[in-house]
Short mmCIF file of C-alpha atoms and ligand atoms in Angstrom, two decimals:
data_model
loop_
_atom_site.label_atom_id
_atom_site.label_comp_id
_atom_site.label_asym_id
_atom_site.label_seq_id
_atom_site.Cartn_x
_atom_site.Cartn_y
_atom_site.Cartn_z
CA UNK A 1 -7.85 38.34 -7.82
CA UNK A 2 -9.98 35.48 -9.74
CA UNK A 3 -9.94 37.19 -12.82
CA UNK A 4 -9.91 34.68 -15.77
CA UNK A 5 -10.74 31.87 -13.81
CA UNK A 6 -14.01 29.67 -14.43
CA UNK A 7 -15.80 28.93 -10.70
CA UNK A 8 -18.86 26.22 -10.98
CA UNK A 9 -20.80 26.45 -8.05
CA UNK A 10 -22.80 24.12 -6.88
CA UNK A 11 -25.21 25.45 -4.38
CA UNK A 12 -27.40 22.17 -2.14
CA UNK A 13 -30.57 22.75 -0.18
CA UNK A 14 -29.42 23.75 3.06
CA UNK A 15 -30.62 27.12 5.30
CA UNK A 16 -27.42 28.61 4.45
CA UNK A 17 -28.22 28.43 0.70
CA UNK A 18 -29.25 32.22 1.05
CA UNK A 19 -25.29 32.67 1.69
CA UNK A 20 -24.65 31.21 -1.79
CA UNK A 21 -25.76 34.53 -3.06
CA UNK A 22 -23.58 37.17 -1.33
CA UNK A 23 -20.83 34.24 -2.31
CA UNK A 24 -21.81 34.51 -5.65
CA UNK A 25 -21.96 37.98 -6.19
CA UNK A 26 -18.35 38.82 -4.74
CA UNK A 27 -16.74 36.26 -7.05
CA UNK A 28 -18.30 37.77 -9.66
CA UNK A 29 -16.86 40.87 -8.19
CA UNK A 30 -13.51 40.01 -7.71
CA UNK A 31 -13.32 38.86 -11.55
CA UNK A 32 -14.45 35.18 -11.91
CA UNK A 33 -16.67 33.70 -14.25
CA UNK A 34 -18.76 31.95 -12.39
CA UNK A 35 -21.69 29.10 -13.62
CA UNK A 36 -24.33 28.06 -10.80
CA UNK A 37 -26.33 24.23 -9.94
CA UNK A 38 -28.81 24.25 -7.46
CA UNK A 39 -29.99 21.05 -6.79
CA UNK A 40 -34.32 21.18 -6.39
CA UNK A 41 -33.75 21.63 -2.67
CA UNK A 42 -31.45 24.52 -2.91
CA UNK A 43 -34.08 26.09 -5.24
CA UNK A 44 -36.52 25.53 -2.20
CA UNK A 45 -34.47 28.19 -0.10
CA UNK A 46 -33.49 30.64 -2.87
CA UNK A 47 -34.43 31.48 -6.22
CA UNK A 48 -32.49 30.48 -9.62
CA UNK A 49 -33.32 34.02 -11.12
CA UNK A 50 -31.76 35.42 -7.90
CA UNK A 51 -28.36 33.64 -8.84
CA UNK A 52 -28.97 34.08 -12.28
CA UNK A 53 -29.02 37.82 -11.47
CA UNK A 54 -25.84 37.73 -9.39
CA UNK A 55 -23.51 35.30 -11.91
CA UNK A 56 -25.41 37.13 -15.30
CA UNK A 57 -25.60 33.31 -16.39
CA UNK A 58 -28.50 31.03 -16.64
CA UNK A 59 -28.24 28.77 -13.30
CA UNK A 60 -28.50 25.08 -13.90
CA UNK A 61 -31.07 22.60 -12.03
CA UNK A 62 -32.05 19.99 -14.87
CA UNK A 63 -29.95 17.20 -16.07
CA UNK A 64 -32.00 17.22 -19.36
CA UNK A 65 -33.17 21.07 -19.96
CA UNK A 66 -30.26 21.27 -22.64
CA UNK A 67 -30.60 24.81 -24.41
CA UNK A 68 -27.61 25.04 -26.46
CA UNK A 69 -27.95 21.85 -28.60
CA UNK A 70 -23.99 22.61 -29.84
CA UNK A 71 -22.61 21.12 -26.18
CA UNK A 72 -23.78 18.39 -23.33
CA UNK A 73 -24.11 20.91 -20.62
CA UNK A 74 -22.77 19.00 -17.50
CA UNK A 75 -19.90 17.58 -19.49
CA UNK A 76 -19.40 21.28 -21.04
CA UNK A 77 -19.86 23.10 -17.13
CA UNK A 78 -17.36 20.20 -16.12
CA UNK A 79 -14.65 20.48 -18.78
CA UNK A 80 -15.00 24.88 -18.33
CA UNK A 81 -14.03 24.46 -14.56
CA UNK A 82 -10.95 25.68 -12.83
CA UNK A 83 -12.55 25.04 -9.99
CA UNK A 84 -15.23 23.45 -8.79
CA UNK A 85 -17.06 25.25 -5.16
CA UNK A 86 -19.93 23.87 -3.11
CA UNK A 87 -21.26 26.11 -0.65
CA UNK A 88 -23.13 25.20 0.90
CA UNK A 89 -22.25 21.58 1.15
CA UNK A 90 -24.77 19.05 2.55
CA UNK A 91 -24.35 15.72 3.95
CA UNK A 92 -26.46 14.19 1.29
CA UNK A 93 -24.32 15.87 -1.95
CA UNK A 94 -20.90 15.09 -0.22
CA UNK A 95 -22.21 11.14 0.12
CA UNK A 96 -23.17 11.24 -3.29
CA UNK A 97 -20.02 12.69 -4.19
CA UNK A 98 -17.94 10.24 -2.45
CA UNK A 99 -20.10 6.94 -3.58
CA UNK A 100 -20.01 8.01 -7.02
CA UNK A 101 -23.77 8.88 -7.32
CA UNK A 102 -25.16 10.90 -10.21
CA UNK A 103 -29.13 11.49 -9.83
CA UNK A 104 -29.45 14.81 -10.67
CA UNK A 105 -27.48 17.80 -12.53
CA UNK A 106 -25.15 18.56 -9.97
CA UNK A 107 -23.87 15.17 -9.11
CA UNK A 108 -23.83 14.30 -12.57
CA UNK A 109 -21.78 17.09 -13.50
CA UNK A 110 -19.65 16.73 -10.40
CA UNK A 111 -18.79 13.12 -11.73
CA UNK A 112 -17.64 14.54 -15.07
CA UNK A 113 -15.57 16.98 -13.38
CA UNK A 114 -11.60 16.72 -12.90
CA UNK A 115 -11.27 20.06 -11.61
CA UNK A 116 -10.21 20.65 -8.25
CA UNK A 117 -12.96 20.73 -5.22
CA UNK A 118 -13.88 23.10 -2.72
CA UNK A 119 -16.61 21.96 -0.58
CA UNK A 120 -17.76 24.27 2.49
CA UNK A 121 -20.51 21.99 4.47
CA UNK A 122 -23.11 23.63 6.31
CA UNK A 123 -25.50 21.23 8.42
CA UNK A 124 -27.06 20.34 12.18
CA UNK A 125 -24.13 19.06 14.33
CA UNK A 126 -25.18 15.79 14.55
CA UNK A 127 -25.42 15.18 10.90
CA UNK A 128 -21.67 16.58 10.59
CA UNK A 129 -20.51 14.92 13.21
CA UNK A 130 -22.40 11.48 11.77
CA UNK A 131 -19.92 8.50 11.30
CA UNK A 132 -21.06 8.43 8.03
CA UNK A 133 -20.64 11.97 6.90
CA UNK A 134 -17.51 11.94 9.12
CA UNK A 135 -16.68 8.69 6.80
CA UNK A 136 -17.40 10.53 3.01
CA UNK A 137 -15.27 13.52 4.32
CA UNK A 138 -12.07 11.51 4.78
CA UNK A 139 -12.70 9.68 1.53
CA UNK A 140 -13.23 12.89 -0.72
CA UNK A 141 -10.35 14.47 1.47
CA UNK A 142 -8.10 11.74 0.80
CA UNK A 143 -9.03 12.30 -3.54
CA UNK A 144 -8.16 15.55 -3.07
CA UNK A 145 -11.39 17.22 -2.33
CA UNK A 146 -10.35 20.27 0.35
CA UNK A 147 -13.03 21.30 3.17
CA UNK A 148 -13.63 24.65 4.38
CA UNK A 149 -14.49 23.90 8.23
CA UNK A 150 -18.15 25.29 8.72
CA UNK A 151 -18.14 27.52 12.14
CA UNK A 152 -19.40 27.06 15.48
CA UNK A 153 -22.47 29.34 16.23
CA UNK A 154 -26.00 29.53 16.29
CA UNK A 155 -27.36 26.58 14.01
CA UNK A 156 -31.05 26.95 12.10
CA UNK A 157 -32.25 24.20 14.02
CA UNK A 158 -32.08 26.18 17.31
CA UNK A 159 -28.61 24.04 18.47
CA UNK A 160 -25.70 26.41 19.12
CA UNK A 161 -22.84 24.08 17.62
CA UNK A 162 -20.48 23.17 15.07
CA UNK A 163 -22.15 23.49 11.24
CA UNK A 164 -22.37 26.96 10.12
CA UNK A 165 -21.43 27.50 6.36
CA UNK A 166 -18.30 29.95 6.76
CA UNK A 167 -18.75 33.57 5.84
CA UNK A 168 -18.86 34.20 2.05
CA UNK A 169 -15.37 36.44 2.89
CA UNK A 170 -14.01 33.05 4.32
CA UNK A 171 -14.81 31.26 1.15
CA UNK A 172 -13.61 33.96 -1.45
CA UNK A 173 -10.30 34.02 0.54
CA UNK A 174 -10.01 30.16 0.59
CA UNK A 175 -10.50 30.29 -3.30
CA UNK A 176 -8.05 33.28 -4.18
CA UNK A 177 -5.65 31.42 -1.29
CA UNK A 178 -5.89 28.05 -3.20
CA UNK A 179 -5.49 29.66 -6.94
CA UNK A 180 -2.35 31.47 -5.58
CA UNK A 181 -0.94 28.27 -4.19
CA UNK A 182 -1.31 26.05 -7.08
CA UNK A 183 1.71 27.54 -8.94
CA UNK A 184 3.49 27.93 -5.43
CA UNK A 185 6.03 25.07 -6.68
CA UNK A 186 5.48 24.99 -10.55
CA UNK A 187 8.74 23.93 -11.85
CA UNK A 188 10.04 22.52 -8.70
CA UNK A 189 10.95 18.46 -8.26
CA UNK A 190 10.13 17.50 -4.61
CA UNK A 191 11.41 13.84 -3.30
CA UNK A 192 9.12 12.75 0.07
CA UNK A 193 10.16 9.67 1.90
CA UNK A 194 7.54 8.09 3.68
CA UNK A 195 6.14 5.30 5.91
CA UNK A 196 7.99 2.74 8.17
CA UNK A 197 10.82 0.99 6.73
CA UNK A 198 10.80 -2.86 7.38
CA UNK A 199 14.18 -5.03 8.12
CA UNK A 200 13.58 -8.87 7.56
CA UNK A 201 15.20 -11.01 9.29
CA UNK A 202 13.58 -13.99 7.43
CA UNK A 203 11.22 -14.56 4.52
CA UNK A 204 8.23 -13.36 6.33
CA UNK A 205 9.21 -12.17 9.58
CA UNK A 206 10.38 -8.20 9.49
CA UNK A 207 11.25 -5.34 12.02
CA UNK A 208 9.32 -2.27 11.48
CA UNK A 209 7.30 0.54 13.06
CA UNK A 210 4.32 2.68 14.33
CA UNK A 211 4.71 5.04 11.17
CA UNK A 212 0.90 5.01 9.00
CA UNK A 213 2.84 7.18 6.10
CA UNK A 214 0.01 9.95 6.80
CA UNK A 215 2.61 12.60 7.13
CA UNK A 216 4.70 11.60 4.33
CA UNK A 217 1.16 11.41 1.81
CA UNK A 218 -0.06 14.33 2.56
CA UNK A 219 3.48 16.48 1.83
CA UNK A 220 3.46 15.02 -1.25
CA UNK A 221 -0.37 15.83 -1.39
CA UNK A 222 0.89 19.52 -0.79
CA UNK A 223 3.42 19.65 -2.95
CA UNK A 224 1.44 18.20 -5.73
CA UNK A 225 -1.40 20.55 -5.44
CA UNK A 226 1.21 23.49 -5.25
CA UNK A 227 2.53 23.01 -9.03
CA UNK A 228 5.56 20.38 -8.00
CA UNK A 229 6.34 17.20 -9.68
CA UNK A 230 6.63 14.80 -6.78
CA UNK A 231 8.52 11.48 -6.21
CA UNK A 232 6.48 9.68 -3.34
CA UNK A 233 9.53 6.90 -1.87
CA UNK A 234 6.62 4.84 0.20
CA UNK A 235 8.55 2.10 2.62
CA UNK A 236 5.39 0.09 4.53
CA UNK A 237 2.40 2.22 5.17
CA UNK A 238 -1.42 1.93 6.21
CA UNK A 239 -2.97 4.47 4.89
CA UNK A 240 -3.35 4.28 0.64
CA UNK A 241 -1.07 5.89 -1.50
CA UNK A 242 -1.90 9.50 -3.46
CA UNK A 243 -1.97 9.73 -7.29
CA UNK A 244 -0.73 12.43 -9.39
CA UNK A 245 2.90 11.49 -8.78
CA UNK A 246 6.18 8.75 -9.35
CA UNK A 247 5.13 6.40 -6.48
CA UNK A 248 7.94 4.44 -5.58
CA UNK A 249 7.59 1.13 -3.53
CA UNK A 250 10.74 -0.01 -1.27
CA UNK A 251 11.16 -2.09 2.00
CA UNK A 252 14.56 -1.64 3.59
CA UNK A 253 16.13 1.81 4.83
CA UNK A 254 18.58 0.47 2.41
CA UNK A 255 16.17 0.45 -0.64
CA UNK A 256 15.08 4.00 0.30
CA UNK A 257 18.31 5.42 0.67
CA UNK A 258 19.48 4.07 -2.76
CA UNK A 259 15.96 5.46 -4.34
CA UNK A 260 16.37 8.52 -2.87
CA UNK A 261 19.94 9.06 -3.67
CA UNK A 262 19.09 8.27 -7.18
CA UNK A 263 17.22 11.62 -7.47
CA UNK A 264 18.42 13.74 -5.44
CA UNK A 265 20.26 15.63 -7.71
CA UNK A 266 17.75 16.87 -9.79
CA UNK A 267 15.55 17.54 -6.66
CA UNK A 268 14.69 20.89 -5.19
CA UNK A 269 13.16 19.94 -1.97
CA UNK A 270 13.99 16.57 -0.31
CA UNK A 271 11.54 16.02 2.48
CA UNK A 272 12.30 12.92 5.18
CA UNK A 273 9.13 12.10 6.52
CA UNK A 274 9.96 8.29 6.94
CA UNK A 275 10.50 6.35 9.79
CA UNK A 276 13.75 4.47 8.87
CA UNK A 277 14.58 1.67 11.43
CA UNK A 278 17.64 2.86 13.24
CA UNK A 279 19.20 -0.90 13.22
CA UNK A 280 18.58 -3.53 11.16
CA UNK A 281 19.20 -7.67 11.73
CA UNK A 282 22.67 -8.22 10.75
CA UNK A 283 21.77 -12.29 9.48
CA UNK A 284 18.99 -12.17 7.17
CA UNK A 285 17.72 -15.63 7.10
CA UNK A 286 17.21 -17.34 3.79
CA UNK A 287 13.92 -19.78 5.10
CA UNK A 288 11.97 -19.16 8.01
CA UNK A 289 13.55 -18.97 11.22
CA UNK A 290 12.42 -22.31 13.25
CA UNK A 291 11.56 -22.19 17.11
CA UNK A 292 14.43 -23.61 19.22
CA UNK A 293 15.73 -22.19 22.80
CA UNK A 294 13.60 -20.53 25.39
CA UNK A 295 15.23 -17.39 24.13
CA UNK A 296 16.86 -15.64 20.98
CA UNK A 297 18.72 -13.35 20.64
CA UNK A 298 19.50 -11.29 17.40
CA UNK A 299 22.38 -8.95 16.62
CA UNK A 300 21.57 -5.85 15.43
CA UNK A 301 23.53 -3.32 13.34
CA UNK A 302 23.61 0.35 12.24
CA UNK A 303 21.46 1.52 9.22
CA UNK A 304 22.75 4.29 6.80
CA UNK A 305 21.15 7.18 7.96
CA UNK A 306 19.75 8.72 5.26
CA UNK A 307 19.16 12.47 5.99
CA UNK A 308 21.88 12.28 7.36
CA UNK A 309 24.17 11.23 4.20
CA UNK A 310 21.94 13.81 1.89
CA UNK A 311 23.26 16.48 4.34
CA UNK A 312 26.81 15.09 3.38
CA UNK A 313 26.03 15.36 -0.28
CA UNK A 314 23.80 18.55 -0.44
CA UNK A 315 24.49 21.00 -3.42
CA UNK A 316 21.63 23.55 -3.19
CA UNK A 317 18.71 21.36 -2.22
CA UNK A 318 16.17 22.32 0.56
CA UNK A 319 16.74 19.37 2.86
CA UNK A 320 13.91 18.73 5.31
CA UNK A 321 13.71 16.06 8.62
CA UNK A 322 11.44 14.66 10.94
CA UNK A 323 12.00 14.10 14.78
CA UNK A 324 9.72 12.07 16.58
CA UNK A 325 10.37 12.73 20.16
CA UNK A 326 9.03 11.93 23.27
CA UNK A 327 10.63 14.34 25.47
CA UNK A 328 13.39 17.65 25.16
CA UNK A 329 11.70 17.90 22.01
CA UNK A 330 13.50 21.69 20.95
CA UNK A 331 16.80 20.04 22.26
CA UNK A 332 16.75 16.80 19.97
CA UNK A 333 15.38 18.85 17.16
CA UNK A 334 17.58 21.52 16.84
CA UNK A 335 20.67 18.59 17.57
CA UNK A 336 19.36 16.59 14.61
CA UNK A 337 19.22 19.88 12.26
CA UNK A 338 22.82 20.39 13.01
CA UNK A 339 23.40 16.65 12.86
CA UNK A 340 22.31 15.73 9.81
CA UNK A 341 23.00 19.65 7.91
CA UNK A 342 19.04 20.02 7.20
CA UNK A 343 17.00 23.39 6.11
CA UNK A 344 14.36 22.76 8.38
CA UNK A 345 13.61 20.03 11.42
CA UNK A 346 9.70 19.05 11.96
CA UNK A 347 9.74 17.96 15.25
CA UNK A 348 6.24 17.03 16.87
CA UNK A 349 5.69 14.91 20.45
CA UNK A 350 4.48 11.96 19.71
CA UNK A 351 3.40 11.25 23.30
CA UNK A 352 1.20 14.51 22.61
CA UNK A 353 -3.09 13.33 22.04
CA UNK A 354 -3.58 14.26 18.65
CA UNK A 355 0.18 14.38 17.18
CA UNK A 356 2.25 11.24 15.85
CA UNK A 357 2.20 8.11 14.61
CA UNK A 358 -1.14 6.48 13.53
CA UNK A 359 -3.80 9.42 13.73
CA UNK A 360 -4.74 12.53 11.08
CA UNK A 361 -3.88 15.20 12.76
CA UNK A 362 -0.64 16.06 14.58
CA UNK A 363 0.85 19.22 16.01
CA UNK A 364 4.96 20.29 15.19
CA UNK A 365 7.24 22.99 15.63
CA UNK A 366 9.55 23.87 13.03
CA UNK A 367 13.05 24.52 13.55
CA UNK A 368 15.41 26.04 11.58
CA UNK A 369 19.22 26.71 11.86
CA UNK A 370 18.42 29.85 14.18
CA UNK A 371 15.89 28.11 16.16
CA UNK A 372 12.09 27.95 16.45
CA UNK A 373 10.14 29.17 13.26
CA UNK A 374 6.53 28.35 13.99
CA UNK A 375 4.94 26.00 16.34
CA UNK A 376 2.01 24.75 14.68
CA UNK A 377 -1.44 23.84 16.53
CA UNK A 378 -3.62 20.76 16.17
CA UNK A 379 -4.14 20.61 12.49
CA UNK A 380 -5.27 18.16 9.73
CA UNK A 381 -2.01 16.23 8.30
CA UNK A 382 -3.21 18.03 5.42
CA UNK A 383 -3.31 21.24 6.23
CA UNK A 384 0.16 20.69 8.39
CA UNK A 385 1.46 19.61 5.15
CA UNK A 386 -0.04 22.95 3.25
CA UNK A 387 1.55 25.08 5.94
CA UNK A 388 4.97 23.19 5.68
CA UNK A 389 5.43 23.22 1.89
CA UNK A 390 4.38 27.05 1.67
CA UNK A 391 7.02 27.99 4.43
CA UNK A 392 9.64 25.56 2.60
CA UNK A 393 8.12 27.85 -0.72
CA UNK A 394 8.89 30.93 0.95
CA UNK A 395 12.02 29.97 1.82
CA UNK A 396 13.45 28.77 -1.44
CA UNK A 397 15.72 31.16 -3.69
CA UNK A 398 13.55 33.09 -6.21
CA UNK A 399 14.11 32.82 -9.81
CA UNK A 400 14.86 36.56 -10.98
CA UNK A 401 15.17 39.43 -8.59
CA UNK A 402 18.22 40.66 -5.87
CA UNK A 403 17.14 37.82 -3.63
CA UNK A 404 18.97 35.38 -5.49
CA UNK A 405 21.89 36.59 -5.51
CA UNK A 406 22.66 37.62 -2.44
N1 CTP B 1 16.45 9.26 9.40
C1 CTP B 1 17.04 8.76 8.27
N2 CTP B 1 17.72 7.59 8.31
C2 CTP B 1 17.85 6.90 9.47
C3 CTP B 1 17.25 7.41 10.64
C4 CTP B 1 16.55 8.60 10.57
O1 CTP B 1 16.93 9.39 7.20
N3 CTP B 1 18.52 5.76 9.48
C5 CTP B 1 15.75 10.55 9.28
C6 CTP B 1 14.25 10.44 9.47
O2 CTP B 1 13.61 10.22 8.22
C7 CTP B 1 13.91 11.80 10.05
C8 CTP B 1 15.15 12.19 10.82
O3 CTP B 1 16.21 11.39 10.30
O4 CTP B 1 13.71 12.75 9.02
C9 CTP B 1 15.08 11.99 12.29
O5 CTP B 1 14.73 10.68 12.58
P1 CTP B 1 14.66 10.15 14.07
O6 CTP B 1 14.37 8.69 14.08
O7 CTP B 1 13.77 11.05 14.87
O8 CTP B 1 16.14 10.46 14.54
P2 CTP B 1 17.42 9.59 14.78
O9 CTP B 1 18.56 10.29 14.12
O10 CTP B 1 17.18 8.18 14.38
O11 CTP B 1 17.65 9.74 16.33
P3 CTP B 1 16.97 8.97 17.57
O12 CTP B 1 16.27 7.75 17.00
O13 CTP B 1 18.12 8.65 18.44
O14 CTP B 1 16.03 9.96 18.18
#
């Protein structure tokens, strides 16, 4: 399953450090090459020749005990990398990692690595649960770092909580799921709209909404990580932008629709995450409105709506919508996939705790022409975003085979 692929794993002083070496030995096992950093502490719970023994390469603890004088070793470990794994993952090497800190051969190496992340964290519940850790988490999340939630059980401390590294099966399964999924999309060009569109009405005055562009980022997120070559179409948002793709800037419903039309015949997969205003001012002032009556009232007219025009125009593309509903959800979903001739509806209640506008996590059911397809629990954006674009994968003709044409 890993065969050919170069795993650097960087084991930190926690209890569950012993784990590192059943971890170890069934990557090995299932065909990777893998290269092991302890930091000191980690050394102080297991032993360097034990890992050495399980990866058959000499472990790493020292910045500056270079033995091949040919390479710099944690520029050499970083460049090798297809991945980089930390298991376990304290609080201390995951703020280091997300402040940039490079004190010792780990977070050095770390630093020169561009590989992508794995981090399993293993600690008390408090210290997970810390602002601060809780604070480094988000930030390495939103670079791209992915988390392996440690499990709730008995804790070393004695506490029986939240902060158990997750079984060395769970990890090896994580990293043969995330190999598989990075070609998922190879190939494929993705458009994602997201964010709250904004509708002056003068030079500084604007109609908008609740929308963060959360949803939206993190498709793109997805797709990106899955092999795509993504075109993020970002109307006003909160939360900061991903790299790794065409950002695109707009304002107006209008602007997005023209962006989006622009490319949407050389896209694959069009998903609508944005929340375009419905009606916009029909007088857009040229200077700033001034303060008269004891009232005002403003005419409003019809926007273009968007998924509902690439439905119009669709030749072969996946076409994907959003409904944000606040009641009948199923009803309204499955009336706006008809509607508006989409692939698949992502319909979530917003009135729901934990789903919607403004938060990171959010909880949808996914429609399709026949009805229901999966109703999703209370996940990370993120991960609601991995399960989307791997059912929107799955669904997508195949390049050789019967399937395609049938
Ligand atoms: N949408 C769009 N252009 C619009 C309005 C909506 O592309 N002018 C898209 C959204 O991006 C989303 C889907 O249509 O993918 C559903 O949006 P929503 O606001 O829930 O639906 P509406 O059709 O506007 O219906 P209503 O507001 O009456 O619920």
């Amino acid at each position: 399953m890993l065969h050919g692929k170069t795993i650097l794993l960087g084991v930190t002083g926690g209890i569950a450090a012993f784990k590192a070496a059943s971890l170890c030995s069934k990557l090995v096992q299932q065909g990777a090459e893998v290269h092991v950093i302890m930091t000191e502490s980690a050394a102080r719970f297991i032993t360097p020749l034990t890992m050495q023994t399980l990866s058959r390469h000499h472990v790493h603890l020292d910045t500056f005990d270079e033995k091949d004088p040919a390479v710099v070793t944690h520029i050499n470990l970083a460049d090798r990398a297809d991945l980089v794994l930390l298991a376990p993952a304290t609080a201390n090497t995951l703020a280091k990692l997300a402040h940039g800190l490079a004190d010792d051969m780990l977070s050095t190496t770390l630093l020169a690595a561009t590989a992508p992340i794995i981090a399993a964290p293993a600690m008390n519940v408090h210290m997970y649960e810390h602002p601060a850790t809780v604070a480094n988490m988000e930030l390495l999340g939103r670079r791209g770092v992915r988390f392996i939630d440690p499990g709730t059980g008995q804790l070393a401390c004695g506490y029986v909580a939240k902060g158990r590294l997750a079984e060395p099966e769970e990890i090896v399964e994580a990293v043969g799921r995330f190999f598989a999924s990075q070609t998922l999309l190879q190939g494929k060009r993705v458009v994602v709209t997201a964010g709250g569109t904004m509708e002056r009405f003068d030079p500084v005055r604007y109609l908008t909404n609740d929308s963060s562009g959360k949803m939206g980022f993190a498709i793109a997120e997805a797709a990106r990580d899955m092999g795509a070559s993504v075109t993020l179409i970002a109307a006003r948002t909160s939360a900061p932008a991903p790299g790794g793709m065409e950002l695109v800037r707009v304002e107006s419903g209008e602007q997005m629709l023209d962006e989006a039309l622009s490319r949407y015949e050389g896209a694959d997969i069009v998903v609508k995450a944005a929340a375009v205003a419905d009606y916009r001012p029909i007088v857009r002032h040229e200077t700033k409105l001034k303060k008269t009556g004891d009232t005002l009232v403003m005419e409003l007219e019809k926007t273009t709506d968007i998924l509902a025009e690439l439905g119009r125009r669709k030749k072969g593309q996946f076409l994907v919508g959003f409904a944000a509903e606040t009641d009948r959800v199923d009803e309204h979903a499955m009336g706006k996939l008809q509607r508006k001739n989409s692939d698949l509806i992502v319909a979530n209640d917003v009135t729901m705790e934990g789903a919607g506008f403004n938060v990171d996590t959010n909880s949808v059911r996914i429609f399709d022409r026949n009805g229901l397809v999966e109703a999703l629990p209370v996940l990370s954006k993120r991960e609601t975003a991995e399960r989307l674009m791997r059912l929107i994968a799955d669904r997508l003709p195949r390049r050789t085979g019967t399937e395609a044409s049938l």
